[in-house]
C-alpha atoms as a PDB file:
ATOM      1  CA  UNK A   1     -11.586 -17.024  13.010  1.00  0.00           C
ATOM      2  CA  UNK A   2     -14.785 -17.702  14.913  1.00  0.00           C
ATOM      3  CA  UNK A   3     -17.965 -17.189  12.921  1.00  0.00           C
ATOM      4  CA  UNK A   4     -19.204 -13.641  13.136  1.00  0.00           C
ATOM      5  CA  UNK A   5     -16.000 -12.184  14.592  1.00  0.00           C
ATOM      6  CA  UNK A   6     -15.030 -10.612  11.267  1.00  0.00           C
ATOM      7  CA  UNK A   7     -18.418  -8.928  10.952  1.00  0.00           C
ATOM      8  CA  UNK A   8     -18.250  -7.712  14.526  1.00  0.00           C
ATOM      9  CA  UNK A   9     -14.816  -6.155  13.978  1.00  0.00           C
ATOM     10  CA  UNK A  10     -15.810  -4.566  10.670  1.00  0.00           C
ATOM     11  CA  UNK A  11     -18.922  -3.112  12.327  1.00  0.00           C
ATOM     12  CA  UNK A  12     -16.549  -0.862  14.294  1.00  0.00           C
ATOM     13  CA  UNK A  13     -15.954   0.988  11.023  1.00  0.00           C
ATOM     14  CA  UNK A  14     -19.646   1.802  10.492  1.00  0.00           C
ATOM     15  CA  UNK A  15     -19.681   5.137  12.383  1.00  0.00           C
ATOM     16  CA  UNK A  16     -16.581   6.432  10.558  1.00  0.00           C
ATOM     17  CA  UNK A  17     -16.790   9.290   8.095  1.00  0.00           C
ATOM     18  CA  UNK A  18     -15.838   8.454   4.494  1.00  0.00           C
ATOM     19  CA  UNK A  19     -12.449  10.169   4.940  1.00  0.00           C
ATOM     20  CA  UNK A  20     -11.749   8.235   8.152  1.00  0.00           C
ATOM     21  CA  UNK A  21     -12.704   4.994   6.409  1.00  0.00           C
ATOM     22  CA  UNK A  22     -10.302   5.801   3.538  1.00  0.00           C
ATOM     23  CA  UNK A  23      -7.521   6.386   6.085  1.00  0.00           C
ATOM     24  CA  UNK A  24      -8.212   3.028   7.785  1.00  0.00           C
ATOM     25  CA  UNK A  25      -8.133   1.349   4.356  1.00  0.00           C
ATOM     26  CA  UNK A  26      -4.871   3.085   3.475  1.00  0.00           C
ATOM     27  CA  UNK A  27      -3.264   2.010   6.742  1.00  0.00           C
ATOM     28  CA  UNK A  28      -4.420  -1.573   6.165  1.00  0.00           C
ATOM     29  CA  UNK A  29      -3.124  -1.661   2.587  1.00  0.00           C
ATOM     30  CA  UNK A  30       0.163   0.128   3.311  1.00  0.00           C
ATOM     31  CA  UNK A  31       1.004  -1.879   6.430  1.00  0.00           C
ATOM     32  CA  UNK A  32       4.537  -1.064   7.604  1.00  0.00           C
ATOM     33  CA  UNK A  33       4.757   1.628   4.902  1.00  0.00           C
ATOM     34  CA  UNK A  34       1.906   3.599   6.458  1.00  0.00           C
ATOM     35  CA  UNK A  35       3.602   6.901   7.158  1.00  0.00           C
ATOM     36  CA  UNK A  36       1.543  10.087   7.395  1.00  0.00           C
ATOM     37  CA  UNK A  37       2.746  11.656   4.133  1.00  0.00           C
ATOM     38  CA  UNK A  38       1.945   8.476   2.165  1.00  0.00           C
ATOM     39  CA  UNK A  39      -1.404   8.027   3.892  1.00  0.00           C
ATOM     40  CA  UNK A  40      -2.218  11.684   3.156  1.00  0.00           C
ATOM     41  CA  UNK A  41      -1.269  11.275  -0.505  1.00  0.00           C
ATOM     42  CA  UNK A  42      -3.351   8.128  -0.888  1.00  0.00           C
ATOM     43  CA  UNK A  43      -6.365   9.781   0.756  1.00  0.00           C
ATOM     44  CA  UNK A  44      -5.881  13.253  -0.735  1.00  0.00           C
ATOM     45  CA  UNK A  45      -6.115  14.849   2.715  1.00  0.00           C
ATOM     46  CA  UNK A  46      -4.380  18.033   3.892  1.00  0.00           C
ATOM     47  CA  UNK A  47      -2.091  17.512   6.904  1.00  0.00           C
ATOM     48  CA  UNK A  48      -4.363  19.183   9.484  1.00  0.00           C
ATOM     49  CA  UNK A  49      -7.440  17.196   8.426  1.00  0.00           C
ATOM     50  CA  UNK A  50      -5.412  13.982   8.251  1.00  0.00           C
ATOM     51  CA  UNK A  51      -4.088  14.565  11.768  1.00  0.00           C
ATOM     52  CA  UNK A  52      -7.612  15.234  13.080  1.00  0.00           C
ATOM     53  CA  UNK A  53      -8.938  12.060  11.486  1.00  0.00           C
ATOM     54  CA  UNK A  54      -6.043   9.947  12.767  1.00  0.00           C
ATOM     55  CA  UNK A  55      -6.557  11.401  16.252  1.00  0.00           C
ATOM     56  CA  UNK A  56     -10.211  10.354  16.059  1.00  0.00           C
ATOM     57  CA  UNK A  57      -9.202   6.852  14.942  1.00  0.00           C
ATOM     58  CA  UNK A  58      -6.763   6.632  17.865  1.00  0.00           C
ATOM     59  CA  UNK A  59      -9.493   7.683  20.312  1.00  0.00           C
ATOM     60  CA  UNK A  60     -11.755   4.984  18.850  1.00  0.00           C
ATOM     61  CA  UNK A  61      -8.860   2.518  19.393  1.00  0.00           C
ATOM     62  CA  UNK A  62      -8.822   1.500  15.757  1.00  0.00           C
ATOM     63  CA  UNK A  63      -5.363   2.955  15.183  1.00  0.00           C
ATOM     64  CA  UNK A  64      -2.355   2.779  17.501  1.00  0.00           C
ATOM     65  CA  UNK A  65       1.243   3.890  17.140  1.00  0.00           C
ATOM     66  CA  UNK A  66       3.187   1.108  15.443  1.00  0.00           C
ATOM     67  CA  UNK A  67       6.874   0.618  14.707  1.00  0.00           C
ATOM     68  CA  UNK A  68       8.673   3.924  14.430  1.00  0.00           C
ATOM     69  CA  UNK A  69       5.509   5.777  15.481  1.00  0.00           C
ATOM     70  CA  UNK A  70       3.747   4.861  12.233  1.00  0.00           C
ATOM     71  CA  UNK A  71      -0.032   4.582  12.434  1.00  0.00           C
ATOM     72  CA  UNK A  72      -1.104   0.942  12.548  1.00  0.00           C
ATOM     73  CA  UNK A  73      -4.415  -0.816  12.981  1.00  0.00           C
ATOM     74  CA  UNK A  74      -4.713  -2.136  16.518  1.00  0.00           C
ATOM     75  CA  UNK A  75      -4.463  -5.823  15.566  1.00  0.00           C
ATOM     76  CA  UNK A  76      -3.240  -7.850  12.564  1.00  0.00           C
ATOM     77  CA  UNK A  77      -6.640  -9.552  12.303  1.00  0.00           C
ATOM     78  CA  UNK A  78      -8.336  -6.165  11.931  1.00  0.00           C
ATOM     79  CA  UNK A  79      -5.740  -5.154   9.325  1.00  0.00           C
ATOM     80  CA  UNK A  80      -6.392  -8.332   7.329  1.00  0.00           C
ATOM     81  CA  UNK A  81     -10.172  -7.887   7.490  1.00  0.00           C
ATOM     82  CA  UNK A  82      -9.999  -4.257   6.384  1.00  0.00           C
ATOM     83  CA  UNK A  83      -7.503  -5.071   3.621  1.00  0.00           C
ATOM     84  CA  UNK A  84      -9.722  -7.863   2.280  1.00  0.00           C
ATOM     85  CA  UNK A  85     -12.861  -5.719   2.473  1.00  0.00           C
ATOM     86  CA  UNK A  86     -11.241  -2.808   0.620  1.00  0.00           C
ATOM     87  CA  UNK A  87     -12.257  -2.745  -3.026  1.00  0.00           C
ATOM     88  CA  UNK A  88      -9.523  -3.952  -5.386  1.00  0.00           C
ATOM     89  CA  UNK A  89      -9.580  -0.673  -7.328  1.00  0.00           C
ATOM     90  CA  UNK A  90      -9.125   1.260  -4.074  1.00  0.00           C
ATOM     91  CA  UNK A  91      -6.118  -0.909  -3.132  1.00  0.00           C
ATOM     92  CA  UNK A  92      -4.584  -0.136  -6.537  1.00  0.00           C
ATOM     93  CA  UNK A  93      -5.222   3.605  -6.001  1.00  0.00           C
ATOM     94  CA  UNK A  94      -3.534   3.463  -2.588  1.00  0.00           C
ATOM     95  CA  UNK A  95      -0.477   1.680  -3.985  1.00  0.00           C
ATOM     96  CA  UNK A  96      -0.311   4.063  -6.954  1.00  0.00           C
ATOM     97  CA  UNK A  97      -0.414   7.118  -4.680  1.00  0.00           C
ATOM     98  CA  UNK A  98       2.181   5.572  -2.365  1.00  0.00           C
ATOM     99  CA  UNK A  99       4.534   4.848  -5.270  1.00  0.00           C
ATOM    100  CA  UNK A 100       4.162   8.414  -6.575  1.00  0.00           C
ATOM    101  CA  UNK A 101       4.748   9.957  -3.136  1.00  0.00           C
ATOM    102  CA  UNK A 102       7.807   7.771  -2.532  1.00  0.00           C
ATOM    103  CA  UNK A 103       9.207   8.730  -5.939  1.00  0.00           C
ATOM    104  CA  UNK A 104       8.710  12.429  -5.144  1.00  0.00           C
ATOM    105  CA  UNK A 105      10.530  12.051  -1.845  1.00  0.00           C
ATOM    106  CA  UNK A 106      13.455  10.207  -3.464  1.00  0.00           C
ATOM    107  CA  UNK A 107      12.833   6.884  -1.719  1.00  0.00           C
ATOM    108  CA  UNK A 108      14.896   3.861  -2.699  1.00  0.00           C
ATOM    109  CA  UNK A 109      13.733   1.878  -5.707  1.00  0.00           C
ATOM    110  CA  UNK A 110      12.947  -1.125  -3.486  1.00  0.00           C
ATOM    111  CA  UNK A 111      10.476   0.947  -1.457  1.00  0.00           C
ATOM    112  CA  UNK A 112       8.800   2.268  -4.613  1.00  0.00           C
ATOM    113  CA  UNK A 113       8.803  -1.172  -6.252  1.00  0.00           C
ATOM    114  CA  UNK A 114       6.699  -2.679  -3.480  1.00  0.00           C
ATOM    115  CA  UNK A 115       3.864  -0.358  -4.464  1.00  0.00           C
ATOM    116  CA  UNK A 116       4.509  -0.275  -8.203  1.00  0.00           C
ATOM    117  CA  UNK A 117       4.132  -4.044  -8.304  1.00  0.00           C
ATOM    118  CA  UNK A 118       0.574  -3.765  -6.961  1.00  0.00           C
ATOM    119  CA  UNK A 119      -0.524  -0.698  -8.905  1.00  0.00           C
ATOM    120  CA  UNK A 120       0.781  -1.014 -12.469  1.00  0.00           C
ATOM    121  CA  UNK A 121      -0.876  -3.509 -14.781  1.00  0.00           C
ATOM    122  CA  UNK A 122       0.191  -2.310 -18.234  1.00  0.00           C
ATOM    123  CA  UNK A 123       3.427  -1.283 -19.903  1.00  0.00           C
ATOM    124  CA  UNK A 124       4.897   1.666 -18.041  1.00  0.00           C
ATOM    125  CA  UNK A 125       8.553   2.362 -18.860  1.00  0.00           C
ATOM    126  CA  UNK A 126       9.058   4.266 -15.604  1.00  0.00           C
ATOM    127  CA  UNK A 127       7.652   1.351 -13.579  1.00  0.00           C
ATOM    128  CA  UNK A 128       9.871  -1.132 -15.431  1.00  0.00           C
ATOM    129  CA  UNK A 129      12.889   1.095 -14.749  1.00  0.00           C
ATOM    130  CA  UNK A 130      12.122   1.296 -11.015  1.00  0.00           C
ATOM    131  CA  UNK A 131      11.562  -2.465 -10.770  1.00  0.00           C
ATOM    132  CA  UNK A 132      14.837  -3.056 -12.620  1.00  0.00           C
ATOM    133  CA  UNK A 133      16.663  -0.675 -10.252  1.00  0.00           C
ATOM    134  CA  UNK A 134      15.155  -2.517  -7.298  1.00  0.00           C
ATOM    135  CA  UNK A 135      16.483  -5.773  -8.758  1.00  0.00           C
ATOM    136  CA  UNK A 136      19.920  -4.232  -9.170  1.00  0.00           C
ATOM    137  CA  UNK A 137      19.855  -2.912  -5.587  1.00  0.00           C
ATOM    138  CA  UNK A 138      19.082  -6.346  -4.187  1.00  0.00           C
ATOM    139  CA  UNK A 139      21.162  -8.517  -6.554  1.00  0.00           C
ATOM    140  CA  UNK A 140      24.164  -9.010  -4.256  1.00  0.00           C
ATOM    141  CA  UNK A 141      22.367  -9.069  -0.898  1.00  0.00           C
ATOM    142  CA  UNK A 142      18.967 -10.655  -1.627  1.00  0.00           C
ATOM    143  CA  UNK A 143      18.994 -12.702  -4.846  1.00  0.00           C
ATOM    144  CA  UNK A 144      15.448 -13.970  -4.258  1.00  0.00           C
ATOM    145  CA  UNK A 145      14.195 -10.379  -4.048  1.00  0.00           C
ATOM    146  CA  UNK A 146      16.202  -9.523  -7.145  1.00  0.00           C
ATOM    147  CA  UNK A 147      14.487 -12.317  -9.068  1.00  0.00           C
ATOM    148  CA  UNK A 148      11.100 -11.198  -7.735  1.00  0.00           C
ATOM    149  CA  UNK A 149      11.576  -7.620  -8.999  1.00  0.00           C
ATOM    150  CA  UNK A 150      12.778  -8.864 -12.396  1.00  0.00           C
ATOM    151  CA  UNK A 151       9.696 -11.108 -12.743  1.00  0.00           C
ATOM    152  CA  UNK A 152       7.489  -8.148 -11.809  1.00  0.00           C
ATOM    153  CA  UNK A 153       9.192  -6.022 -14.494  1.00  0.00           C
ATOM    154  CA  UNK A 154       8.817  -8.784 -17.096  1.00  0.00           C
ATOM    155  CA  UNK A 155       5.073  -9.034 -16.406  1.00  0.00           C
ATOM    156  CA  UNK A 156       4.750  -5.396 -17.523  1.00  0.00           C
ATOM    157  CA  UNK A 157       6.569  -5.884 -20.810  1.00  0.00           C
ATOM    158  CA  UNK A 158       4.642  -6.911 -23.936  1.00  0.00           C
ATOM    159  CA  UNK A 159       5.280 -10.446 -25.187  1.00  0.00           C
ATOM    160  CA  UNK A 160       7.214  -9.130 -28.198  1.00  0.00           C
ATOM    161  CA  UNK A 161       9.147  -6.270 -26.719  1.00  0.00           C
ATOM    162  CA  UNK A 162      12.574  -5.329 -28.081  1.00  0.00           C
ATOM    163  CA  UNK A 163      13.817  -5.551 -24.468  1.00  0.00           C
ATOM    164  CA  UNK A 164      12.205  -8.905 -23.822  1.00  0.00           C
ATOM    165  CA  UNK A 165      13.682 -11.990 -25.419  1.00  0.00           C
ATOM    166  CA  UNK A 166      11.241 -14.672 -26.554  1.00  0.00           C
ATOM    167  CA  UNK A 167      13.874 -17.304 -27.297  1.00  0.00           C
ATOM    168  CA  UNK A 168      14.718 -20.003 -24.784  1.00  0.00           C
END
C-alpha cells in the first residue's frame, strides 16, 4: 500500500460518532458474518438506532450492501485497515457477542465456532463442546476444518485434563 494511503482512509472515520465507529469495527471484524442482529449484539445497539447509524455509514460511502444484503465496508483494504486498527480487546468482545448471538439463534456449531475460536482464551466447557460439534459436523466433508476445530478445542483444555491425553 502506498505510504500514507492507510492514514488517509482511516481519517474518513474521524467524524464518526463512537457508536458509528463501533459499528464499522464490528463490520470489519465480522466480515461475511456481519448481519444486523450480530452487529447490533456486538455494539449493544437497539434496532432503530443501529439502522440509523448504518444508514449514515452508507451515505458516507463507508458501508455498502455486500453478499446477501449484509453490510460490508466498501473495500477490502478499508476492512483490513479498520480490523488492524481495532483494539485486540474490542475484537474479542465482538467475537464473543457474535458467538453468543449465534448460539441464541440456534446457528450451526461451525458458525459459532468461528467466533468462539477468537473470543475464548481459557477453559470453557461450553466452548469446547461447540468446537467439538463443529469438528464432528465437518469430519466427513472437510477433514482439514475438522482438525482445525479439534486443535482449537485442545488449546482450551488444561495440560492435565481428564479429557486430554498427555501420552504419545
